Amino acid sequence: MIDHGIETAEQRVKAGKDETGQICCQITGYEQGFTLSISDDGRGIDIGKVRRKAIEKLIITPEQAASMSHDQFYQILFMDSFSTKEM
């Protein structure tokens, strides 16, 4: 179940998108394994929100956040139990 990340139908229409979000899953097999790719047509990752939540959850300090790249913030998204969803 996707519970956040894709805009509501109203937000999508305002953004000029179809009201139904699209999620694409692709599996490519190789001799040594496979690659799973998942993409969507949502609004994208809000790096500022990832930064704020990571600091709030004491995963990183503000000083560390100041020198981190986008790729380093993307890695935080894969940490166990990390989410930017408001509870």
Short mmCIF file of N, CA and C in Angstrom, two decimals:
data_model
loop_
_atom_site.label_atom_id
_atom_site.label_comp_id
_atom_site.label_asym_id
_atom_site.label_seq_id
_atom_site.Cartn_x
_atom_site.Cartn_y
_atom_site.Cartn_z
N MET A 1 0.84 -1.17 0.00
CA MET A 1 0.00 0.00 0.00
C MET A 1 0.89 1.24 0.00
N ILE A 2 0.56 2.18 -0.83
CA ILE A 2 1.25 3.46 -0.86
C ILE A 2 0.43 4.41 0.02
N ASP A 3 1.05 4.90 1.09
CA ASP A 3 0.28 5.76 1.98
C ASP A 3 0.76 7.20 2.00
N HIS A 4 1.83 7.49 1.33
CA HIS A 4 2.24 8.87 1.11
C HIS A 4 3.26 8.91 -0.02
N GLY A 5 3.44 10.09 -0.59
CA GLY A 5 4.40 10.23 -1.69
C GLY A 5 3.74 10.56 -3.01
N ILE A 6 2.54 10.06 -3.24
CA ILE A 6 1.78 10.42 -4.44
C ILE A 6 0.74 11.44 -3.98
N GLU A 7 0.60 12.49 -4.76
CA GLU A 7 -0.34 13.55 -4.38
C GLU A 7 -1.78 13.05 -4.38
N THR A 8 -2.64 13.80 -3.71
CA THR A 8 -4.07 13.51 -3.78
C THR A 8 -4.55 13.82 -5.20
N ALA A 9 -5.72 13.30 -5.55
CA ALA A 9 -6.28 13.55 -6.88
C ALA A 9 -6.40 15.06 -7.13
N GLU A 10 -6.85 15.80 -6.13
CA GLU A 10 -7.00 17.25 -6.27
C GLU A 10 -5.65 17.93 -6.52
N GLN A 11 -4.63 17.55 -5.77
CA GLN A 11 -3.30 18.14 -5.95
C GLN A 11 -2.74 17.80 -7.33
N ARG A 12 -2.99 16.58 -7.80
CA ARG A 12 -2.48 16.16 -9.10
C ARG A 12 -3.13 16.96 -10.23
N VAL A 13 -4.44 17.16 -10.15
CA VAL A 13 -5.15 17.92 -11.18
C VAL A 13 -4.63 19.36 -11.20
N LYS A 14 -4.44 19.97 -10.02
CA LYS A 14 -3.90 21.34 -9.95
C LYS A 14 -2.52 21.43 -10.57
N ALA A 15 -1.75 20.34 -10.49
CA ALA A 15 -0.39 20.31 -11.04
C ALA A 15 -0.39 19.94 -12.53
N GLY A 16 -1.59 19.76 -13.11
CA GLY A 16 -1.69 19.43 -14.53
C GLY A 16 -1.46 17.96 -14.83
N LYS A 17 -1.59 17.12 -13.82
CA LYS A 17 -1.40 15.68 -14.00
C LYS A 17 -2.75 14.98 -14.03
N ASP A 18 -2.75 13.73 -14.52
CA ASP A 18 -3.93 12.89 -14.42
C ASP A 18 -4.23 12.68 -12.94
N GLU A 19 -5.50 12.58 -12.58
CA GLU A 19 -5.83 12.46 -11.15
C GLU A 19 -5.39 11.13 -10.54
N THR A 20 -5.10 10.14 -11.36
CA THR A 20 -4.63 8.85 -10.87
C THR A 20 -3.12 8.76 -10.98
N GLY A 21 -2.46 8.46 -9.88
CA GLY A 21 -1.00 8.33 -9.88
C GLY A 21 -0.55 7.06 -10.58
N GLN A 22 0.65 7.10 -11.12
CA GLN A 22 1.22 5.95 -11.82
C GLN A 22 2.44 5.44 -11.06
N ILE A 23 2.49 4.14 -10.82
CA ILE A 23 3.64 3.50 -10.19
C ILE A 23 4.10 2.40 -11.13
N CYS A 24 5.39 2.38 -11.45
CA CYS A 24 5.95 1.40 -12.37
C CYS A 24 6.97 0.54 -11.62
N CYS A 25 6.81 -0.78 -11.71
CA CYS A 25 7.77 -1.72 -11.14
C CYS A 25 8.36 -2.54 -12.28
N GLN A 26 9.68 -2.59 -12.35
CA GLN A 26 10.35 -3.33 -13.41
C GLN A 26 11.42 -4.23 -12.80
N ILE A 27 11.42 -5.49 -13.20
CA ILE A 27 12.44 -6.44 -12.76
C ILE A 27 13.23 -6.88 -13.98
N THR A 28 14.54 -6.74 -13.89
CA THR A 28 15.43 -7.17 -14.97
C THR A 28 16.32 -8.27 -14.43
N GLY A 29 16.27 -9.45 -15.07
CA GLY A 29 17.08 -10.57 -14.62
C GLY A 29 18.45 -10.59 -15.26
N TYR A 30 19.43 -10.98 -14.49
CA TYR A 30 20.80 -11.13 -14.95
C TYR A 30 21.31 -12.49 -14.51
N GLU A 31 22.43 -12.91 -15.06
CA GLU A 31 23.02 -14.19 -14.68
C GLU A 31 23.30 -14.26 -13.18
N GLN A 32 23.73 -13.16 -12.60
CA GLN A 32 24.12 -13.13 -11.18
C GLN A 32 23.02 -12.62 -10.25
N GLY A 33 21.84 -12.37 -10.77
CA GLY A 33 20.77 -11.85 -9.91
C GLY A 33 19.76 -11.05 -10.69
N PHE A 34 19.26 -9.99 -10.09
CA PHE A 34 18.26 -9.16 -10.74
C PHE A 34 18.32 -7.74 -10.20
N THR A 35 17.70 -6.83 -10.93
CA THR A 35 17.54 -5.45 -10.50
C THR A 35 16.05 -5.15 -10.43
N LEU A 36 15.62 -4.57 -9.33
CA LEU A 36 14.24 -4.14 -9.16
C LEU A 36 14.23 -2.62 -9.20
N SER A 37 13.48 -2.06 -10.15
CA SER A 37 13.35 -0.60 -10.27
C SER A 37 11.90 -0.22 -10.03
N ILE A 38 11.70 0.77 -9.18
CA ILE A 38 10.36 1.27 -8.90
C ILE A 38 10.38 2.78 -9.12
N SER A 39 9.42 3.26 -9.89
CA SER A 39 9.32 4.70 -10.14
C SER A 39 7.86 5.12 -10.07
N ASP A 40 7.65 6.42 -9.94
CA ASP A 40 6.28 6.94 -9.91
C ASP A 40 6.28 8.34 -10.50
N ASP A 41 5.10 8.87 -10.70
CA ASP A 41 4.98 10.23 -11.23
C ASP A 41 4.51 11.20 -10.15
N GLY A 42 4.93 10.93 -8.93
CA GLY A 42 4.59 11.78 -7.79
C GLY A 42 5.44 13.04 -7.76
N ARG A 43 5.38 13.75 -6.67
CA ARG A 43 6.05 15.05 -6.56
C ARG A 43 7.55 14.95 -6.32
N GLY A 44 8.05 13.77 -6.01
CA GLY A 44 9.48 13.61 -5.78
C GLY A 44 9.81 13.66 -4.30
N ILE A 45 11.07 13.45 -4.01
CA ILE A 45 11.54 13.40 -2.62
C ILE A 45 11.85 14.82 -2.15
N ASP A 46 11.31 15.18 -1.01
CA ASP A 46 11.55 16.48 -0.40
C ASP A 46 12.78 16.34 0.50
N ILE A 47 13.95 16.72 -0.03
CA ILE A 47 15.21 16.57 0.71
C ILE A 47 15.17 17.37 2.01
N GLY A 48 14.55 18.54 1.99
CA GLY A 48 14.45 19.35 3.21
C GLY A 48 13.69 18.61 4.31
N LYS A 49 12.63 17.91 3.93
CA LYS A 49 11.85 17.15 4.90
C LYS A 49 12.66 15.97 5.43
N VAL A 50 13.40 15.30 4.54
CA VAL A 50 14.26 14.19 4.97
C VAL A 50 15.30 14.71 5.97
N ARG A 51 15.89 15.86 5.65
CA ARG A 51 16.90 16.48 6.53
C ARG A 51 16.29 16.78 7.91
N ARG A 52 15.14 17.45 7.92
CA ARG A 52 14.50 17.81 9.19
C ARG A 52 14.16 16.57 10.03
N LYS A 53 13.59 15.55 9.40
CA LYS A 53 13.21 14.34 10.13
C LYS A 53 14.43 13.59 10.65
N ALA A 54 15.50 13.55 9.85
CA ALA A 54 16.72 12.85 10.28
C ALA A 54 17.34 13.55 11.48
N ILE A 55 17.30 14.87 11.50
CA ILE A 55 17.82 15.62 12.65
C ILE A 55 16.89 15.42 13.85
N GLU A 56 15.59 15.51 13.61
CA GLU A 56 14.60 15.34 14.69
C GLU A 56 14.73 13.96 15.35
N LYS A 57 15.01 12.93 14.54
CA LYS A 57 15.12 11.57 15.07
C LYS A 57 16.54 11.24 15.55
N LEU A 58 17.40 12.28 15.58
CA LEU A 58 18.78 12.15 16.06
C LEU A 58 19.61 11.16 15.25
N ILE A 59 19.29 11.03 13.96
CA ILE A 59 20.06 10.18 13.07
C ILE A 59 21.33 10.92 12.65
N ILE A 60 21.20 12.22 12.44
CA ILE A 60 22.33 13.08 12.10
C ILE A 60 22.22 14.37 12.90
N THR A 61 23.32 15.08 12.98
CA THR A 61 23.32 16.39 13.64
C THR A 61 23.11 17.48 12.58
N PRO A 62 22.71 18.67 12.98
CA PRO A 62 22.60 19.76 12.01
C PRO A 62 23.92 20.03 11.29
N GLU A 63 25.03 19.86 12.01
CA GLU A 63 26.34 20.08 11.40
C GLU A 63 26.62 19.04 10.31
N GLN A 64 26.26 17.80 10.57
CA GLN A 64 26.44 16.76 9.55
C GLN A 64 25.54 17.04 8.35
N ALA A 65 24.31 17.43 8.62
CA ALA A 65 23.35 17.69 7.55
C ALA A 65 23.84 18.79 6.61
N ALA A 66 24.52 19.77 7.17
CA ALA A 66 25.00 20.90 6.36
C ALA A 66 25.98 20.49 5.28
N SER A 67 26.68 19.38 5.49
CA SER A 67 27.70 18.98 4.51
C SER A 67 27.30 17.73 3.71
N MET A 68 26.07 17.28 3.87
CA MET A 68 25.64 16.05 3.18
C MET A 68 25.12 16.33 1.77
N SER A 69 25.37 15.37 0.88
CA SER A 69 24.87 15.46 -0.50
C SER A 69 23.45 14.89 -0.57
N HIS A 70 22.78 15.15 -1.69
CA HIS A 70 21.44 14.57 -1.88
C HIS A 70 21.51 13.05 -1.81
N ASP A 71 22.53 12.45 -2.41
CA ASP A 71 22.67 10.99 -2.38
C ASP A 71 22.77 10.46 -0.96
N GLN A 72 23.44 11.18 -0.09
CA GLN A 72 23.55 10.75 1.30
C GLN A 72 22.19 10.82 2.00
N PHE A 73 21.40 11.83 1.68
CA PHE A 73 20.05 11.91 2.24
C PHE A 73 19.16 10.80 1.69
N TYR A 74 19.33 10.45 0.41
CA TYR A 74 18.56 9.34 -0.16
C TYR A 74 18.84 8.05 0.59
N GLN A 75 20.08 7.84 1.02
CA GLN A 75 20.43 6.62 1.75
C GLN A 75 19.68 6.53 3.09
N ILE A 76 19.42 7.67 3.70
CA ILE A 76 18.67 7.68 4.96
C ILE A 76 17.27 7.09 4.76
N LEU A 77 16.70 7.29 3.58
CA LEU A 77 15.35 6.78 3.30
C LEU A 77 15.26 5.26 3.43
N PHE A 78 16.40 4.58 3.29
CA PHE A 78 16.40 3.12 3.34
C PHE A 78 16.71 2.58 4.74
N MET A 79 16.87 3.45 5.70
CA MET A 79 17.13 3.00 7.07
C MET A 79 15.85 2.42 7.67
N ASP A 80 16.02 1.38 8.48
CA ASP A 80 14.87 0.76 9.14
C ASP A 80 14.05 1.80 9.90
N SER A 81 12.78 1.76 9.72
CA SER A 81 11.77 2.57 10.40
C SER A 81 11.87 4.07 10.14
N PHE A 82 12.66 4.51 9.16
CA PHE A 82 12.70 5.94 8.83
C PHE A 82 11.54 6.27 7.91
N SER A 83 10.85 7.35 8.21
CA SER A 83 9.76 7.83 7.37
C SER A 83 9.61 9.33 7.56
N THR A 84 9.20 10.01 6.51
CA THR A 84 8.90 11.43 6.63
C THR A 84 7.41 11.66 6.85
N LYS A 85 6.64 10.58 6.90
CA LYS A 85 5.19 10.71 7.08
C LYS A 85 4.89 11.29 8.45
N GLU A 86 3.97 12.26 8.46
CA GLU A 86 3.52 12.84 9.72
C GLU A 86 2.55 11.86 10.37
N MET A 87 2.77 11.59 11.64
CA MET A 87 1.91 10.62 12.34
C MET A 87 0.76 11.32 13.03
#
